[in-house]
PDB file of C-alpha atoms in Angstrom:
ATOM      1  CA  MET U   1      49.999  57.797  35.332  1.00  0.00           C
ATOM      2  CA  ALA U   2      52.077  60.647  36.766  1.00  0.00           C
ATOM      3  CA  THR U   3      55.786  60.900  36.097  1.00  0.00           C
ATOM      4  CA  ALA U   4      58.348  61.477  38.845  1.00  0.00           C
ATOM      5  CA  ASN U   5      58.523  65.112  37.752  1.00  0.00           C
ATOM      6  CA  ASP U   6      54.726  65.456  37.981  1.00  0.00           C
ATOM      7  CA  ARG U   7      54.778  64.048  41.508  1.00  0.00           C
ATOM      8  CA  ALA U   8      57.600  66.432  42.470  1.00  0.00           C
ATOM      9  CA  VAL U   9      55.639  69.419  41.154  1.00  0.00           C
ATOM     10  CA  LEU U  10      52.526  68.347  43.064  1.00  0.00           C
ATOM     11  CA  GLN U  11      54.601  67.789  46.210  1.00  0.00           C
ATOM     12  CA  THR U  12      55.978  71.326  45.934  1.00  0.00           C
ATOM     13  CA  ILE U  13      52.527  72.827  45.338  1.00  0.00           C
ATOM     14  CA  PHE U  14      50.724  71.013  48.138  1.00  0.00           C
ATOM     15  CA  ASN U  15      53.584  70.900  50.655  1.00  0.00           C
ATOM     16  CA  PRO U  16      55.920  73.808  49.857  1.00  0.00           C
ATOM     17  CA  SER U  17      57.777  73.738  53.166  1.00  0.00           C
ATOM     18  CA  THR U  18      58.169  70.009  53.636  1.00  0.00           C
ATOM     19  CA  PRO U  19      61.692  68.761  54.232  1.00  0.00           C
ATOM     20  CA  PHE U  20      60.893  65.291  52.909  1.00  0.00           C
ATOM     21  CA  GLY U  21      59.941  64.158  49.476  1.00  0.00           C
ATOM     22  CA  ASP U  22      61.515  67.194  47.868  1.00  0.00           C
ATOM     23  CA  VAL U  23      64.243  65.286  46.103  1.00  0.00           C
ATOM     24  CA  PRO U  24      62.815  64.239  42.744  1.00  0.00           C
ATOM     25  CA  GLY U  25      64.842  61.558  41.020  1.00  0.00           C
ATOM     26  CA  LEU U  26      66.941  60.655  44.035  1.00  0.00           C
ATOM     27  CA  ASP U  27      65.550  57.140  44.113  1.00  0.00           C
ATOM     28  CA  GLU U  28      67.008  56.435  40.672  1.00  0.00           C
ATOM     29  CA  ASP U  29      70.492  57.433  41.851  1.00  0.00           C
ATOM     30  CA  GLU U  30      70.146  56.125  45.403  1.00  0.00           C
ATOM     31  CA  ASP U  31      73.568  54.535  45.503  1.00  0.00           C
ATOM     32  CA  MET U  32      75.904  56.713  43.466  1.00  0.00           C
ATOM     33  CA  PRO U  33      79.413  55.375  44.114  1.00  0.00           C
ATOM     34  CA  GLN U  34      81.994  57.633  45.681  1.00  0.00           C
ATOM     35  CA  GLU U  35      85.482  57.581  44.256  1.00  0.00           C
ATOM     36  CA  GLY U  36      87.186  54.278  45.008  1.00  0.00           C
ATOM     37  CA  VAL U  37      84.064  52.790  46.624  1.00  0.00           C
ATOM     38  CA  PHE U  38      81.809  50.258  44.897  1.00  0.00           C
ATOM     39  CA  LEU U  39      78.166  50.406  45.863  1.00  0.00           C
ATOM     40  CA  PRO U  40      75.412  48.299  44.321  1.00  0.00           C
ATOM     41  CA  ARG U  41      73.241  50.197  41.820  1.00  0.00           C
ATOM     42  CA  THR U  42      69.985  49.478  43.666  1.00  0.00           C
ATOM     43  CA  GLU U  43      68.783  48.127  46.984  1.00  0.00           C
ATOM     44  CA  GLU U  44      67.512  45.117  45.063  1.00  0.00           C
ATOM     45  CA  GLU U  45      71.115  44.286  44.163  1.00  0.00           C
ATOM     46  CA  ALA U  46      72.376  44.906  47.700  1.00  0.00           C
ATOM     47  CA  PHE U  47      69.800  42.937  49.702  1.00  0.00           C
ATOM     48  CA  ALA U  48      67.874  39.700  49.287  1.00  0.00           C
ATOM     49  CA  PRO U  49      64.603  40.634  47.521  1.00  0.00           C
ATOM     50  CA  GLU U  50      62.327  38.762  49.955  1.00  0.00           C
ATOM     51  CA  LEU U  51      64.010  40.316  52.981  1.00  0.00           C
ATOM     52  CA  LEU U  52      63.964  43.778  51.412  1.00  0.00           C
ATOM     53  CA  ALA U  53      60.236  43.459  50.665  1.00  0.00           C
ATOM     54  CA  GLN U  54      59.573  42.375  54.257  1.00  0.00           C
ATOM     55  CA  VAL U  55      61.577  45.290  55.672  1.00  0.00           C
ATOM     56  CA  ARG U  56      59.884  47.825  53.385  1.00  0.00           C
ATOM     57  CA  ASP U  57      56.504  46.473  54.489  1.00  0.00           C
ATOM     58  CA  LEU U  58      57.500  46.849  58.154  1.00  0.00           C
ATOM     59  CA  GLU U  59      58.563  50.438  57.485  1.00  0.00           C
ATOM     60  CA  LEU U  60      55.237  51.208  55.798  1.00  0.00           C
ATOM     61  CA  GLN U  61      53.429  49.739  58.790  1.00  0.00           C
ATOM     62  CA  GLY U  62      55.589  51.892  61.062  1.00  0.00           C
ATOM     63  CA  VAL U  63      54.836  55.048  59.101  1.00  0.00           C
ATOM     64  CA  SER U  64      51.098  54.265  59.178  1.00  0.00           C
ATOM     65  CA  ALA U  65      51.253  53.655  62.929  1.00  0.00           C
ATOM     66  CA  ALA U  66      53.086  56.946  63.519  1.00  0.00           C
ATOM     67  CA  GLU U  67      50.631  58.854  61.338  1.00  0.00           C
ATOM     68  CA  SER U  68      47.735  57.422  63.344  1.00  0.00           C
ATOM     69  CA  GLY U  69      49.417  58.448  66.613  1.00  0.00           C
ATOM     70  CA  ASP U  70      50.665  55.040  67.753  1.00  0.00           C
ATOM     71  CA  VAL U  71      54.342  55.941  68.080  1.00  0.00           C
ATOM     72  CA  SER U  72      55.111  52.875  70.223  1.00  0.00           C
ATOM     73  CA  ALA U  73      53.878  50.542  67.465  1.00  0.00           C
ATOM     74  CA  ALA U  74      55.849  52.570  64.922  1.00  0.00           C
ATOM     75  CA  LEU U  75      59.019  52.153  66.980  1.00  0.00           C
ATOM     76  CA  GLU U  76      58.410  48.398  67.180  1.00  0.00           C
ATOM     77  CA  ARG U  77      58.026  48.121  63.389  1.00  0.00           C
ATOM     78  CA  PHE U  78      61.098  50.226  62.642  1.00  0.00           C
ATOM     79  CA  SER U  79      63.178  48.322  65.222  1.00  0.00           C
ATOM     80  CA  GLU U  80      62.079  45.017  63.679  1.00  0.00           C
ATOM     81  CA  ALA U  81      63.078  46.304  60.226  1.00  0.00           C
ATOM     82  CA  ILE U  82      66.491  47.271  61.618  1.00  0.00           C
ATOM     83  CA  ARG U  83      66.872  43.869  63.286  1.00  0.00           C
ATOM     84  CA  LEU U  84      66.144  42.115  59.968  1.00  0.00           C
ATOM     85  CA  LEU U  85      68.328  44.371  57.806  1.00  0.00           C
ATOM     86  CA  PRO U  86      70.704  46.380  60.021  1.00  0.00           C
ATOM     87  CA  GLU U  87      72.769  47.662  57.104  1.00  0.00           C
ATOM     88  CA  ARG U  88      69.872  49.557  55.454  1.00  0.00           C
ATOM     89  CA  ALA U  89      69.727  53.298  56.242  1.00  0.00           C
ATOM     90  CA  SER U  90      66.019  53.965  55.696  1.00  0.00           C
ATOM     91  CA  ALA U  91      64.685  52.238  58.820  1.00  0.00           C
ATOM     92  CA  TYR U  92      67.139  54.161  61.024  1.00  0.00           C
ATOM     93  CA  ASN U  93      65.907  57.439  59.531  1.00  0.00           C
ATOM     94  CA  ASN U  94      62.288  56.439  60.087  1.00  0.00           C
ATOM     95  CA  ARG U  95      62.913  55.271  63.640  1.00  0.00           C
ATOM     96  CA  ALA U  96      64.684  58.560  64.372  1.00  0.00           C
ATOM     97  CA  GLN U  97      61.509  60.431  63.467  1.00  0.00           C
ATOM     98  CA  ALA U  98      59.480  58.237  65.833  1.00  0.00           C
ATOM     99  CA  LEU U  99      62.069  58.659  68.594  1.00  0.00           C
ATOM    100  CA  ARG U 100      61.838  62.429  68.212  1.00  0.00           C
ATOM    101  CA  LEU U 101      58.066  62.201  68.526  1.00  0.00           C
ATOM    102  CA  LYS U 102      58.591  60.298  71.798  1.00  0.00           C
ATOM    103  CA  GLY U 103      60.984  63.009  73.024  1.00  0.00           C
ATOM    104  CA  ASP U 104      64.132  60.863  72.759  1.00  0.00           C
ATOM    105  CA  VAL U 105      66.307  63.355  70.893  1.00  0.00           C
ATOM    106  CA  ALA U 106      69.567  61.602  71.837  1.00  0.00           C
ATOM    107  CA  GLY U 107      68.241  58.307  70.459  1.00  0.00           C
ATOM    108  CA  ALA U 108      67.044  60.071  67.319  1.00  0.00           C
ATOM    109  CA  LEU U 109      70.498  61.580  66.782  1.00  0.00           C
ATOM    110  CA  ARG U 110      72.130  58.148  67.177  1.00  0.00           C
ATOM    111  CA  ASP U 111      69.817  56.689  64.540  1.00  0.00           C
ATOM    112  CA  LEU U 112      70.357  59.634  62.190  1.00  0.00           C
ATOM    113  CA  ASP U 113      74.125  59.237  62.532  1.00  0.00           C
ATOM    114  CA  ALA U 114      73.748  55.527  61.734  1.00  0.00           C
ATOM    115  CA  ALA U 115      71.581  56.240  58.668  1.00  0.00           C
ATOM    116  CA  ILE U 116      74.086  58.773  57.337  1.00  0.00           C
ATOM    117  CA  ARG U 117      77.002  56.384  57.928  1.00  0.00           C
ATOM    118  CA  LEU U 118      75.214  53.412  56.344  1.00  0.00           C
ATOM    119  CA  GLY U 119      74.121  55.470  53.323  1.00  0.00           C
ATOM    120  CA  ARG U 120      77.726  56.525  52.671  1.00  0.00           C
ATOM    121  CA  GLY U 121      76.760  60.120  52.024  1.00  0.00           C
ATOM    122  CA  CYS U 122      74.255  59.560  49.228  1.00  0.00           C
ATOM    123  CA  GLY U 123      70.654  58.579  48.613  1.00  0.00           C
ATOM    124  CA  ARG U 124      67.241  59.640  49.791  1.00  0.00           C
ATOM    125  CA  ALA U 125      67.527  58.238  53.338  1.00  0.00           C
ATOM    126  CA  VAL U 126      70.813  60.093  53.860  1.00  0.00           C
ATOM    127  CA  CYS U 127      69.356  63.325  52.509  1.00  0.00           C
ATOM    128  CA  GLN U 128      66.326  63.046  54.810  1.00  0.00           C
ATOM    129  CA  SER U 129      68.546  62.124  57.762  1.00  0.00           C
ATOM    130  CA  LEU U 130      70.758  65.156  57.191  1.00  0.00           C
ATOM    131  CA  VAL U 131      67.724  67.438  57.039  1.00  0.00           C
ATOM    132  CA  GLN U 132      66.250  65.919  60.179  1.00  0.00           C
ATOM    133  CA  ARG U 133      69.564  66.142  62.055  1.00  0.00           C
ATOM    134  CA  GLY U 134      69.982  69.739  60.854  1.00  0.00           C
ATOM    135  CA  LEU U 135      66.552  70.608  62.252  1.00  0.00           C
ATOM    136  CA  ILE U 136      67.470  69.078  65.610  1.00  0.00           C
ATOM    137  CA  HIS U 137      70.713  71.069  65.626  1.00  0.00           C
ATOM    138  CA  ARG U 138      68.745  74.258  64.950  1.00  0.00           C
ATOM    139  CA  LEU U 139      66.422  73.487  67.862  1.00  0.00           C
ATOM    140  CA  GLN U 140      69.498  73.001  70.033  1.00  0.00           C
ATOM    141  CA  ALA U 141      70.945  76.351  68.824  1.00  0.00           C
ATOM    142  CA  ARG U 142      73.877  74.536  67.171  1.00  0.00           C
ATOM    143  CA  GLU U 143      73.764  76.686  64.053  1.00  0.00           C
ATOM    144  CA  ASP U 144      77.164  75.626  62.635  1.00  0.00           C
ATOM    145  CA  ASP U 145      76.274  71.929  62.867  1.00  0.00           C
ATOM    146  CA  ALA U 146      72.865  72.643  61.319  1.00  0.00           C
ATOM    147  CA  ARG U 147      74.495  74.591  58.491  1.00  0.00           C
ATOM    148  CA  ARG U 148      76.879  71.702  57.707  1.00  0.00           C
ATOM    149  CA  ASP U 149      74.021  69.189  57.573  1.00  0.00           C
ATOM    150  CA  PHE U 150      71.853  71.460  55.435  1.00  0.00           C
ATOM    151  CA  GLN U 151      74.750  72.119  53.054  1.00  0.00           C
ATOM    152  CA  GLN U 152      75.294  68.411  52.565  1.00  0.00           C
ATOM    153  CA  ALA U 153      71.540  67.780  52.120  1.00  0.00           C
ATOM    154  CA  ALA U 154      71.330  70.651  49.636  1.00  0.00           C
ATOM    155  CA  ARG U 155      74.136  69.043  47.609  1.00  0.00           C
ATOM    156  CA  LEU U 156      71.999  65.889  47.564  1.00  0.00           C
ATOM    157  CA  GLY U 157      69.121  67.905  46.110  1.00  0.00           C
ATOM    158  CA  SER U 158      66.982  69.017  49.076  1.00  0.00           C
ATOM    159  CA  ALA U 159      65.153  72.266  48.321  1.00  0.00           C
ATOM    160  CA  PHE U 160      64.113  72.442  51.984  1.00  0.00           C
ATOM    161  CA  ALA U 161      67.794  72.365  53.056  1.00  0.00           C
ATOM    162  CA  ARG U 162      68.575  75.175  50.610  1.00  0.00           C
ATOM    163  CA  ARG U 163      65.782  77.280  52.157  1.00  0.00           C
ATOM    164  CA  GLN U 164      67.143  76.563  55.634  1.00  0.00           C
ATOM    165  CA  LEU U 165      70.601  77.710  54.530  1.00  0.00           C
ATOM    166  CA  VAL U 166      69.108  81.016  53.402  1.00  0.00           C
ATOM    167  CA  LEU U 167      67.433  81.406  56.802  1.00  0.00           C
ATOM    168  CA  LEU U 168      70.716  80.656  58.574  1.00  0.00           C
ATOM    169  CA  ASN U 169      72.561  83.320  56.572  1.00  0.00           C
ATOM    170  CA  PRO U 170      72.410  86.573  58.595  1.00  0.00           C
ATOM    171  CA  TYR U 171      73.078  88.735  55.519  1.00  0.00           C
ATOM    172  CA  SER U 172      70.310  87.016  53.609  1.00  0.00           C
ATOM    173  CA  ALA U 173      67.935  87.449  56.550  1.00  0.00           C
ATOM    174  CA  LEU U 174      68.759  91.161  56.774  1.00  0.00           C
ATOM    175  CA  CYS U 175      68.350  91.580  53.019  1.00  0.00           C
ATOM    176  CA  ASN U 176      65.006  89.741  53.113  1.00  0.00           C
ATOM    177  CA  GLN U 177      63.835  91.965  55.974  1.00  0.00           C
ATOM    178  CA  MET U 178      64.793  95.157  54.131  1.00  0.00           C
ATOM    179  CA  LEU U 179      63.163  93.908  50.926  1.00  0.00           C
ATOM    180  CA  SER U 180      59.999  93.009  52.822  1.00  0.00           C
ATOM    181  CA  GLU U 181      59.841  96.465  54.420  1.00  0.00           C
ATOM    182  CA  MET U 182      60.397  98.164  51.058  1.00  0.00           C
ATOM    183  CA  LEU U 183      57.656  96.093  49.386  1.00  0.00           C
ATOM    184  CA  GLY U 184      55.341  96.878  52.297  1.00  0.00           C
ATOM    185  CA  ARG U 185      55.926 100.603  51.778  1.00  0.00           C
ATOM    186  CA  LEU U 186      55.279 100.259  48.057  1.00  0.00           C
ATOM    187  CA  ARG U 187      52.009  98.401  48.674  1.00  0.00           C
ATOM    188  CA  ASN U 188      50.832 100.797  51.400  1.00  0.00           C
ATOM    189  CA  PRO U 189      52.357 104.233  50.740  1.00  0.00           C
ATOM    190  CA  ASP U 190      49.940 105.922  53.188  1.00  0.00           C
ATOM    191  CA  VAL U 191      51.182 103.807  56.104  1.00  0.00           C
ATOM    192  CA  ALA U 192      54.807 104.465  55.218  1.00  0.00           C
ATOM    193  CA  GLY U 193      54.220 108.229  55.125  1.00  0.00           C
ATOM    194  CA  SER U 194      52.878 108.299  58.703  1.00  0.00           C
ATOM    195  CA  ASP U 195      56.207 107.182  60.226  1.00  0.00           C
TER     196      ASP U 195
END
């Protein structure tokens, strides 16, 4: 059986640019308390086990529906999960992805904001929500908002968010471009000499 570290390594190898699933070990520390705030250690402590199992099952059904192209069914499953357990961040994050697929960016942003608020700034769902919201901000050319979300997600452990921060840094981009050109000249000295 693979360890969490093994799964993280495989995730990085097979999906190096994925924004999700790149936070090994976050599930164990899902609800780290902030100063002066008590949070239950696990979802199992926070929610009734039967209800939590039902909601997780609905979310899995929603993810399967979205992956098979049935975004409407996915939205129904995620909305049902939210109706049953409105204080759980994960279903809002998942529904936001489905809303984005439907073209409802405003609705997706509302759900991402809700997931981040409900997660109290920590946990896997919050990290994924911050990354997803940061990507939307980038698409909307709201670079400062994107940078803030990626910084927060990077603090939560997202390697994808760290890579996005490098891309948003103009000095880093310029340095990467110069380094790329220099390596290109070293690999192909004949091409460089014809300039």
